[in-house]
Amino acid sequence: MAPNRLHLGVALDGAGWHPAAWREPSSRPAELFSPGYWTDLVATAERGLLDFVSIEDSLTIPGERHGPSDDAVDRVRARIDAHLIAARVAPVTRHIGLIPTVTVTHTEPFHVSKSIATLDYTSRGRAGWQVRVSGTAEEAAHFGRRTVRDLTATEIAEALASGTHPGHEHDLFDEAADAVEVVRRLWDSWEDDAEIRDVATRRFIDRDKLHYIDFEGRFFNVRGPSITPRPPQGQPVVAALAHSPSVYEFAARSADLVFVTPTREAGPRPVSDQVASAATRAERAGEPLRVYADIVVFLDTDEASGPQRLARLNDVAGAEFTSDAELFAGSADDLAELLIEWSEQGVDGIRLRPGVAVDDLTAVADRLVPALQHRGAFRTHYPEGSLRALLGLPTTVPNRYATA
């Protein structure tokens, strides 16, 4: 295997992806909403030389993706803003990419554009954005501007069986695609050299290098330009989580990275083939869509094996943990072999979801990464450059509005 071939990121969600993670001795539940907790997690990921951390967020409390919230109090029932977490950790990190989740359904693309561009400045070119739609009545009620009905169990089951958007989510993903297009145009609405800062002539900007985007669509009419200069990366990295062919098509239209959830039995190749077909249907041009496979991990520690830890968490929760992504419970060496195997089956990288954030992220940095390095499959130091460079994306992105 060629050295440094594997790309590896991590998805952070509160105390961890297992609902009982906050009850583990190392989980620091009293600090979940403190800056120190998040800076420590991201510092651990950076110590492990990971490509990026993505930070989960939504407009509802943690729980089931569809349907109303329940009254359970034995799990973390609150969130803080993922973008603001990324903004907090940006100045105290140097290399790792920062990809917060930002919902587009009830959020104006002008605001998203400005926020992610600002993060790209504060992180010195390491910003990304995971796009999320909001499809529940509960989330819509927070805003009161539109009515969204909850899906029935039958509609959800039929959508899962057919691999399409359930019900009204067709419109939500069309709206999301328009939102991403508006954001991308706003990032380009300032040419790279629009700021001239000429004190003698009293000209801070060259007005001829600011451009109206004049976007007119079904969901948005945005004139522009942005009030924030073009981000350092030109186009910060856009990502999306997808579970079905229709969402793969959205990712192919709008994103640079797509996070997918293959099963261990089938491996990632069938999903990669579906993503490629979706890109063809979407008539994607230019850079191919990068495919990252998600895995929830419970790794061996000095105190207990991964399976023992998972079993204990399930006992505490009173139910077996299930996920949209594959579960792995075991040693770092066994996980390293699985990741290498998957990287040879058509995925560009792996995104790990730590079952318990503190414990499993530490095991990733201290056990998994050395196991991959020993196999010549992962870097031993960070290269200089932006998040785009780290991910192998073009670092020079032409501005669609720039003149010769």
Short mmCIF file of C-alpha atoms in Angstrom, two decimals:
data_model
loop_
_atom_site.label_atom_id
_atom_site.label_comp_id
_atom_site.label_asym_id
_atom_site.label_seq_id
_atom_site.Cartn_x
_atom_site.Cartn_y
_atom_site.Cartn_z
CA MET A 1 0.00 0.00 0.00
CA ALA A 2 1.29 3.45 -0.87
CA PRO A 3 2.22 5.63 2.14
CA ASN A 4 -0.18 8.34 3.28
CA ARG A 5 -2.97 7.01 1.13
CA LEU A 6 -5.70 6.96 3.76
CA HIS A 7 -7.71 10.06 4.62
CA LEU A 8 -9.18 10.01 8.10
CA GLY A 9 -11.62 12.37 9.82
CA VAL A 10 -13.76 12.24 12.94
CA ALA A 11 -17.37 13.24 13.64
CA LEU A 12 -18.00 14.71 17.10
CA ASP A 13 -21.45 14.66 18.70
CA GLY A 14 -21.67 15.80 22.32
CA ALA A 15 -20.37 13.17 24.73
CA GLY A 16 -20.26 10.57 21.96
CA TRP A 17 -22.52 8.74 19.55
CA HIS A 18 -23.79 6.23 22.12
CA PRO A 19 -26.69 7.75 24.10
CA ALA A 20 -25.13 6.58 27.39
CA ALA A 21 -21.69 8.01 26.58
CA TRP A 22 -22.12 10.94 28.99
CA ARG A 23 -22.28 8.47 31.91
CA GLU A 24 -18.78 7.08 31.33
CA PRO A 25 -16.17 8.07 33.98
CA SER A 26 -14.02 10.07 31.53
CA SER A 27 -16.84 11.86 29.72
CA ARG A 28 -16.86 15.17 31.64
CA PRO A 29 -20.66 15.68 31.49
CA ALA A 30 -20.47 18.86 33.57
CA GLU A 31 -18.22 20.38 30.86
CA LEU A 32 -20.10 19.39 27.69
CA PHE A 33 -21.03 23.00 27.00
CA SER A 34 -17.70 24.51 28.03
CA PRO A 35 -15.01 25.73 25.59
CA GLY A 36 -12.36 23.63 27.33
CA TYR A 37 -14.15 20.37 26.56
CA TRP A 38 -14.31 21.08 22.83
CA THR A 39 -10.81 22.51 22.50
CA ASP A 40 -9.46 19.41 24.26
CA LEU A 41 -11.31 17.08 21.88
CA VAL A 42 -10.13 18.90 18.77
CA ALA A 43 -6.57 19.12 20.14
CA THR A 44 -6.62 15.33 20.56
CA ALA A 45 -7.79 14.90 16.98
CA GLU A 46 -5.05 17.24 15.77
CA ARG A 47 -2.47 15.33 17.81
CA GLY A 48 -3.61 12.28 15.86
CA LEU A 49 -2.95 14.15 12.56
CA LEU A 50 -6.55 13.68 11.40
CA ASP A 51 -7.77 15.52 8.31
CA PHE A 52 -10.75 17.17 9.98
CA VAL A 53 -13.31 17.16 12.75
CA SER A 54 -16.94 17.54 11.76
CA ILE A 55 -19.26 18.79 14.48
CA GLU A 56 -22.85 17.56 14.60
CA ASP A 57 -25.76 19.95 15.02
CA SER A 58 -29.47 20.20 14.32
CA LEU A 59 -32.44 22.38 15.13
CA THR A 60 -33.85 19.81 17.53
CA ILE A 61 -32.54 18.09 20.63
CA PRO A 62 -30.53 14.89 20.13
CA GLY A 63 -32.72 11.89 19.39
CA GLU A 64 -34.44 10.16 16.52
CA ARG A 65 -34.00 11.78 13.09
CA HIS A 66 -37.72 11.72 12.25
CA GLY A 67 -40.64 12.34 14.56
CA PRO A 68 -41.20 14.42 17.69
CA SER A 69 -38.83 14.50 20.64
CA ASP A 70 -39.58 12.17 23.54
CA ASP A 71 -39.39 12.90 27.24
CA ALA A 72 -36.33 10.76 28.00
CA VAL A 73 -33.94 12.37 30.48
CA ASP A 74 -31.27 9.64 30.61
CA ARG A 75 -29.31 11.05 27.67
CA VAL A 76 -27.87 14.42 26.64
CA ARG A 77 -30.87 16.56 25.70
CA ALA A 78 -29.25 19.80 24.58
CA ARG A 79 -26.86 21.17 21.97
CA ILE A 80 -24.65 24.18 21.50
CA ASP A 81 -24.01 25.71 18.09
CA ALA A 82 -21.55 23.74 15.95
CA HIS A 83 -20.37 26.75 13.97
CA LEU A 84 -19.57 28.68 17.14
CA ILE A 85 -17.70 25.68 18.55
CA ALA A 86 -15.57 25.66 15.38
CA ALA A 87 -15.00 29.40 15.68
CA ARG A 88 -13.82 28.91 19.28
CA VAL A 89 -11.32 26.16 18.50
CA ALA A 90 -10.01 27.71 15.26
CA PRO A 91 -7.46 30.07 16.87
CA VAL A 92 -6.00 27.34 19.10
CA THR A 93 -5.43 24.81 16.31
CA ARG A 94 -3.08 24.99 13.33
CA HIS A 95 -3.66 22.19 10.85
CA ILE A 96 -6.88 20.23 11.33
CA GLY A 97 -9.95 21.04 9.25
CA LEU A 98 -13.10 22.29 10.97
CA ILE A 99 -16.45 21.24 9.44
CA PRO A 100 -19.47 22.36 11.48
CA THR A 101 -22.98 21.26 10.57
CA VAL A 102 -25.23 24.16 9.56
CA THR A 103 -28.90 23.60 8.72
CA VAL A 104 -30.18 25.36 5.60
CA THR A 105 -33.94 24.76 5.80
CA HIS A 106 -34.69 27.63 8.19
CA THR A 107 -31.47 29.59 7.65
CA GLU A 108 -30.81 32.26 5.05
CA PRO A 109 -27.93 31.38 2.69
CA PHE A 110 -26.56 34.92 3.01
CA HIS A 111 -26.00 34.29 6.73
CA VAL A 112 -24.43 30.87 6.08
CA SER A 113 -22.09 32.36 3.50
CA LYS A 114 -20.91 35.05 5.87
CA SER A 115 -20.48 32.64 8.82
CA ILE A 116 -18.44 30.00 6.96
CA ALA A 117 -16.34 32.65 5.21
CA THR A 118 -15.56 34.17 8.61
CA LEU A 119 -14.60 30.73 9.95
CA ASP A 120 -12.26 30.32 6.99
CA TYR A 121 -10.55 33.56 8.00
CA THR A 122 -10.29 32.73 11.71
CA SER A 123 -8.96 29.23 10.92
CA ARG A 124 -6.58 30.50 8.22
CA GLY A 125 -8.08 28.40 5.45
CA ARG A 126 -9.34 25.30 7.30
CA ALA A 127 -13.12 25.76 7.16
CA GLY A 128 -15.77 23.45 5.82
CA TRP A 129 -19.52 23.11 6.07
CA GLN A 130 -21.71 20.03 6.46
CA VAL A 131 -25.09 20.83 4.93
CA ARG A 132 -28.18 19.58 6.76
CA VAL A 133 -31.88 19.82 6.00
CA SER A 134 -34.59 20.13 8.65
CA GLY A 135 -37.67 18.06 7.90
CA THR A 136 -39.77 17.90 11.07
CA ALA A 137 -42.74 19.90 12.28
CA GLU A 138 -41.03 20.41 15.64
CA GLU A 139 -38.08 22.18 14.02
CA ALA A 140 -40.35 24.33 11.85
CA ALA A 141 -42.29 25.39 14.95
CA HIS A 142 -39.14 26.97 16.39
CA PHE A 143 -39.36 29.56 13.62
CA GLY A 144 -43.05 29.78 12.74
CA ARG A 145 -42.43 30.87 9.16
CA ARG A 146 -43.52 27.71 7.38
CA THR A 147 -45.49 24.56 8.03
CA VAL A 148 -43.77 21.18 7.79
CA ARG A 149 -45.67 18.00 8.53
CA ASP A 150 -44.10 14.97 10.13
CA LEU A 151 -43.78 11.84 8.03
CA THR A 152 -45.78 8.76 8.84
CA ALA A 153 -44.04 5.48 9.66
CA THR A 154 -45.31 4.10 6.34
CA GLU A 155 -43.80 6.99 4.36
CA ILE A 156 -40.45 6.57 6.08
CA ALA A 157 -40.43 2.82 5.44
CA GLU A 158 -41.39 3.26 1.78
CA ALA A 159 -38.68 5.86 1.27
CA LEU A 160 -36.04 3.66 2.85
CA ALA A 161 -37.12 0.73 0.68
CA SER A 162 -37.08 2.76 -2.54
CA GLY A 163 -33.96 4.81 -1.83
CA THR A 164 -35.72 8.13 -2.42
CA HIS A 165 -36.52 11.21 -0.35
CA PRO A 166 -39.53 10.64 1.90
CA GLY A 167 -42.51 12.86 1.08
CA HIS A 168 -41.80 16.57 1.27
CA GLU A 169 -38.03 16.07 1.56
CA HIS A 170 -37.84 16.27 -2.24
CA ASP A 171 -38.52 19.98 -1.89
CA LEU A 172 -36.18 20.31 1.11
CA PHE A 173 -33.22 18.93 -0.81
CA ASP A 174 -34.04 21.03 -3.87
CA GLU A 175 -34.09 24.04 -1.54
CA ALA A 176 -30.79 22.92 0.00
CA ALA A 177 -29.18 22.67 -3.43
CA ASP A 178 -30.28 26.23 -4.21
CA ALA A 179 -28.96 27.38 -0.81
CA VAL A 180 -25.53 25.89 -1.48
CA GLU A 181 -25.47 27.48 -4.93
CA VAL A 182 -26.27 30.89 -3.43
CA VAL A 183 -23.57 30.47 -0.77
CA ARG A 184 -20.97 29.47 -3.35
CA ARG A 185 -21.84 32.44 -5.56
CA LEU A 186 -21.61 34.81 -2.61
CA TRP A 187 -18.14 33.45 -1.77
CA ASP A 188 -17.15 34.36 -5.34
CA SER A 189 -18.85 37.76 -5.32
CA TRP A 190 -15.57 39.39 -4.21
CA GLU A 191 -12.58 38.83 -6.45
CA ASP A 192 -9.41 37.83 -4.60
CA ASP A 193 -7.80 41.23 -5.08
CA ALA A 194 -10.91 43.35 -4.49
CA GLU A 195 -9.38 44.82 -1.31
CA ILE A 196 -6.77 47.40 -2.31
CA ARG A 197 -6.55 49.38 0.97
CA ASP A 198 -4.97 52.39 -0.71
CA VAL A 199 -4.75 55.11 1.92
CA ALA A 200 -3.42 57.71 -0.51
CA THR A 201 -6.45 57.47 -2.81
CA ARG A 202 -8.85 56.70 0.03
CA ARG A 203 -10.01 53.47 -1.63
CA PHE A 204 -10.39 50.39 0.55
CA ILE A 205 -11.91 48.27 -2.21
CA ASP A 206 -12.01 48.20 -5.97
CA ARG A 207 -15.77 48.36 -6.54
CA ASP A 208 -15.38 46.91 -10.03
CA LYS A 209 -14.23 43.64 -8.43
CA LEU A 210 -17.38 43.17 -6.37
CA HIS A 211 -20.17 41.43 -8.22
CA TYR A 212 -23.93 41.03 -7.98
CA ILE A 213 -24.84 37.35 -8.06
CA ASP A 214 -28.46 38.01 -9.15
CA PHE A 215 -29.67 34.54 -8.16
CA GLU A 216 -33.36 33.96 -8.92
CA GLY A 217 -34.82 30.59 -8.06
CA ARG A 218 -37.82 28.83 -6.66
CA PHE A 219 -36.75 29.35 -3.05
CA PHE A 220 -34.40 32.35 -3.03
CA ASN A 221 -33.87 35.63 -4.85
CA VAL A 222 -30.49 36.98 -3.77
CA ARG A 223 -28.79 39.95 -5.36
CA GLY A 224 -25.48 40.10 -3.46
CA PRO A 225 -22.64 40.81 -3.29
CA SER A 226 -21.51 39.46 0.06
CA ILE A 227 -20.32 41.86 2.72
CA THR A 228 -17.44 39.48 3.56
CA PRO A 229 -14.41 39.22 1.25
CA ARG A 230 -13.77 35.98 -0.59
CA PRO A 231 -12.62 33.29 1.89
CA PRO A 232 -8.93 32.30 1.96
CA GLN A 233 -9.73 28.95 0.30
CA GLY A 234 -11.90 30.65 -2.32
CA GLN A 235 -14.46 27.90 -1.80
CA PRO A 236 -14.46 26.29 1.68
CA VAL A 237 -15.14 22.56 1.65
CA VAL A 238 -18.83 21.56 1.43
CA ALA A 239 -19.93 18.16 2.72
CA ALA A 240 -23.16 16.19 3.11
CA LEU A 241 -24.28 12.98 4.82
CA ALA A 242 -26.26 10.73 2.45
CA HIS A 243 -28.05 7.39 2.81
CA SER A 244 -29.87 6.99 -0.49
CA PRO A 245 -29.36 7.50 -4.24
CA SER A 246 -31.45 10.67 -4.32
CA VAL A 247 -29.34 12.25 -1.57
CA TYR A 248 -26.18 11.07 -3.32
CA GLU A 249 -27.46 13.08 -6.27
CA PHE A 250 -27.88 16.16 -4.07
CA ALA A 251 -24.29 15.71 -2.87
CA ALA A 252 -23.06 15.32 -6.45
CA ARG A 253 -24.79 18.59 -7.40
CA SER A 254 -23.64 20.59 -4.39
CA ALA A 255 -20.80 19.10 -2.31
CA ASP A 256 -17.10 18.29 -2.35
CA LEU A 257 -17.38 15.39 0.13
CA VAL A 258 -20.18 12.92 0.78
CA PHE A 259 -20.34 10.83 3.96
CA VAL A 260 -21.93 7.42 3.34
CA THR A 261 -22.85 4.45 5.53
CA PRO A 262 -21.89 1.11 3.96
CA THR A 263 -22.36 -2.15 5.82
CA ARG A 264 -19.46 -4.34 6.82
CA GLU A 265 -20.98 -7.33 5.01
CA ALA A 266 -21.27 -5.58 1.63
CA GLY A 267 -18.34 -3.19 2.00
CA PRO A 268 -18.24 0.27 0.46
CA ARG A 269 -18.02 -0.64 -3.22
CA PRO A 270 -21.80 -0.89 -3.86
CA VAL A 271 -22.32 2.51 -2.24
CA SER A 272 -19.40 4.02 -4.17
CA ASP A 273 -20.94 2.71 -7.40
CA GLN A 274 -24.27 4.33 -6.48
CA VAL A 275 -22.53 7.64 -5.78
CA ALA A 276 -20.80 7.46 -9.16
CA SER A 277 -24.13 6.79 -10.88
CA ALA A 278 -25.70 9.73 -9.02
CA ALA A 279 -22.87 11.98 -10.17
CA THR A 280 -23.55 10.93 -13.75
CA ARG A 281 -27.26 11.69 -13.40
CA ALA A 282 -26.44 15.07 -11.88
CA GLU A 283 -24.05 15.76 -14.77
CA ARG A 284 -21.31 16.66 -12.32
CA ALA A 285 -18.32 18.24 -14.01
CA GLY A 286 -14.83 18.98 -12.75
CA GLU A 287 -13.50 17.41 -9.58
CA PRO A 288 -15.03 14.03 -8.66
CA LEU A 289 -17.11 13.86 -5.50
CA ARG A 290 -14.97 12.53 -2.62
CA VAL A 291 -16.60 9.60 -0.78
CA TYR A 292 -16.00 9.04 2.95
CA ALA A 293 -17.40 6.00 4.77
CA ASP A 294 -18.75 6.49 8.30
CA ILE A 295 -18.05 3.97 11.09
CA VAL A 296 -19.04 4.19 14.77
CA VAL A 297 -16.11 2.94 16.86
CA PHE A 298 -15.70 1.46 20.33
CA LEU A 299 -11.99 0.71 20.64
CA ASP A 300 -10.05 -1.36 23.17
CA THR A 301 -8.63 0.67 26.07
CA ASP A 302 -6.40 -0.24 29.00
CA GLU A 303 -9.49 -0.76 31.14
CA ALA A 304 -11.70 -2.85 28.84
CA SER A 305 -12.04 -4.24 25.33
CA GLY A 306 -14.21 -2.52 22.77
CA PRO A 307 -16.96 -5.19 22.94
CA GLN A 308 -16.96 -5.04 26.75
CA ARG A 309 -17.28 -1.27 26.68
CA LEU A 310 -20.15 -1.40 24.18
CA ALA A 311 -21.95 -4.06 26.21
CA ARG A 312 -21.59 -1.98 29.38
CA LEU A 313 -22.98 1.11 27.63
CA ASN A 314 -25.93 -0.89 26.31
CA ASP A 315 -26.65 -2.19 29.82
CA VAL A 316 -26.58 1.34 31.19
CA ALA A 317 -28.88 2.58 28.41
CA GLY A 318 -31.24 -0.36 28.77
CA ALA A 319 -31.23 -1.02 25.04
CA GLU A 320 -28.90 -2.21 22.31
CA PHE A 321 -27.29 0.65 20.44
CA THR A 322 -28.15 0.92 16.74
CA SER A 323 -26.91 3.40 14.16
CA ASP A 324 -27.27 4.33 10.53
CA ALA A 325 -23.52 3.62 10.24
CA GLU A 326 -21.60 0.39 10.73
CA LEU A 327 -20.50 -0.41 14.30
CA PHE A 328 -16.97 -1.54 15.08
CA ALA A 329 -15.98 -2.78 18.53
CA GLY A 330 -12.47 -4.16 18.90
CA SER A 331 -8.76 -3.45 18.69
CA ALA A 332 -7.00 -0.63 16.88
CA ASP A 333 -5.07 -3.17 14.81
CA ASP A 334 -8.25 -4.86 13.60
CA LEU A 335 -9.82 -1.49 12.78
CA ALA A 336 -6.67 -0.46 10.88
CA GLU A 337 -6.99 -3.56 8.70
CA LEU A 338 -10.66 -2.82 8.04
CA LEU A 339 -9.95 0.80 7.08
CA ILE A 340 -7.20 -0.23 4.68
CA GLU A 341 -9.50 -2.84 3.16
CA TRP A 342 -12.27 -0.26 2.67
CA SER A 343 -9.86 2.29 1.22
CA GLU A 344 -9.07 -0.26 -1.49
CA GLN A 345 -12.77 -0.64 -2.35
CA GLY A 346 -13.52 2.77 -3.80
CA VAL A 347 -13.76 5.20 -0.88
CA ASP A 348 -11.53 8.23 -0.60
CA GLY A 349 -11.49 8.31 3.19
CA ILE A 350 -13.08 7.24 6.45
CA ARG A 351 -14.98 9.34 8.99
CA LEU A 352 -14.95 7.80 12.46
CA ARG A 353 -17.76 8.44 14.94
CA PRO A 354 -16.40 7.91 18.49
CA GLY A 355 -18.91 5.96 20.58
CA VAL A 356 -17.59 7.77 23.67
CA ALA A 357 -15.97 11.02 22.57
CA VAL A 358 -13.17 11.32 25.13
CA ASP A 359 -12.22 7.65 25.36
CA ASP A 360 -12.54 6.63 21.72
CA LEU A 361 -11.00 9.77 20.25
CA THR A 362 -8.00 9.26 22.55
CA ALA A 363 -7.78 5.65 21.36
CA VAL A 364 -7.94 6.81 17.74
CA ALA A 365 -5.04 9.22 18.27
CA ASP A 366 -2.90 6.95 20.46
CA ARG A 367 -3.66 3.49 19.09
CA LEU A 368 -5.31 3.56 15.67
CA VAL A 369 -3.14 6.21 14.03
CA PRO A 370 0.14 4.51 15.10
CA ALA A 371 -1.25 1.20 13.80
CA LEU A 372 -1.97 2.82 10.42
CA GLN A 373 1.43 4.54 10.38
CA HIS A 374 3.12 1.20 11.10
CA ARG A 375 1.42 -0.13 7.97
CA GLY A 376 2.55 2.86 5.91
CA ALA A 377 -1.08 3.88 5.42
CA PHE A 378 -1.20 7.27 7.16
CA ARG A 379 0.88 10.43 7.38
CA THR A 380 3.45 11.05 10.10
CA HIS A 381 3.16 14.85 9.99
CA TYR A 382 0.84 17.50 8.65
CA PRO A 383 1.69 19.13 5.33
CA GLU A 384 1.36 22.90 5.17
CA GLY A 385 -1.68 24.33 3.47
CA SER A 386 -5.44 24.66 3.58
CA LEU A 387 -8.11 22.05 4.28
CA ARG A 388 -8.62 21.74 0.53
CA ALA A 389 -4.94 20.89 0.14
CA LEU A 390 -5.10 18.38 2.98
CA LEU A 391 -8.02 16.60 1.31
CA GLY A 392 -6.43 16.62 -2.13
CA LEU A 393 -8.89 19.13 -3.59
CA PRO A 394 -7.67 21.88 -5.96
CA THR A 395 -6.21 24.71 -3.91
CA THR A 396 -6.71 27.32 -6.63
CA VAL A 397 -10.42 27.74 -7.29
CA PRO A 398 -11.28 30.06 -10.19
CA ASN A 399 -13.69 32.87 -9.33
CA ARG A 400 -16.72 32.61 -11.60
CA TYR A 401 -17.10 36.40 -11.74
CA ALA A 402 -13.47 37.43 -12.20
CA THR A 403 -12.50 39.19 -15.40
CA ALA A 404 -9.21 38.74 -17.19
#
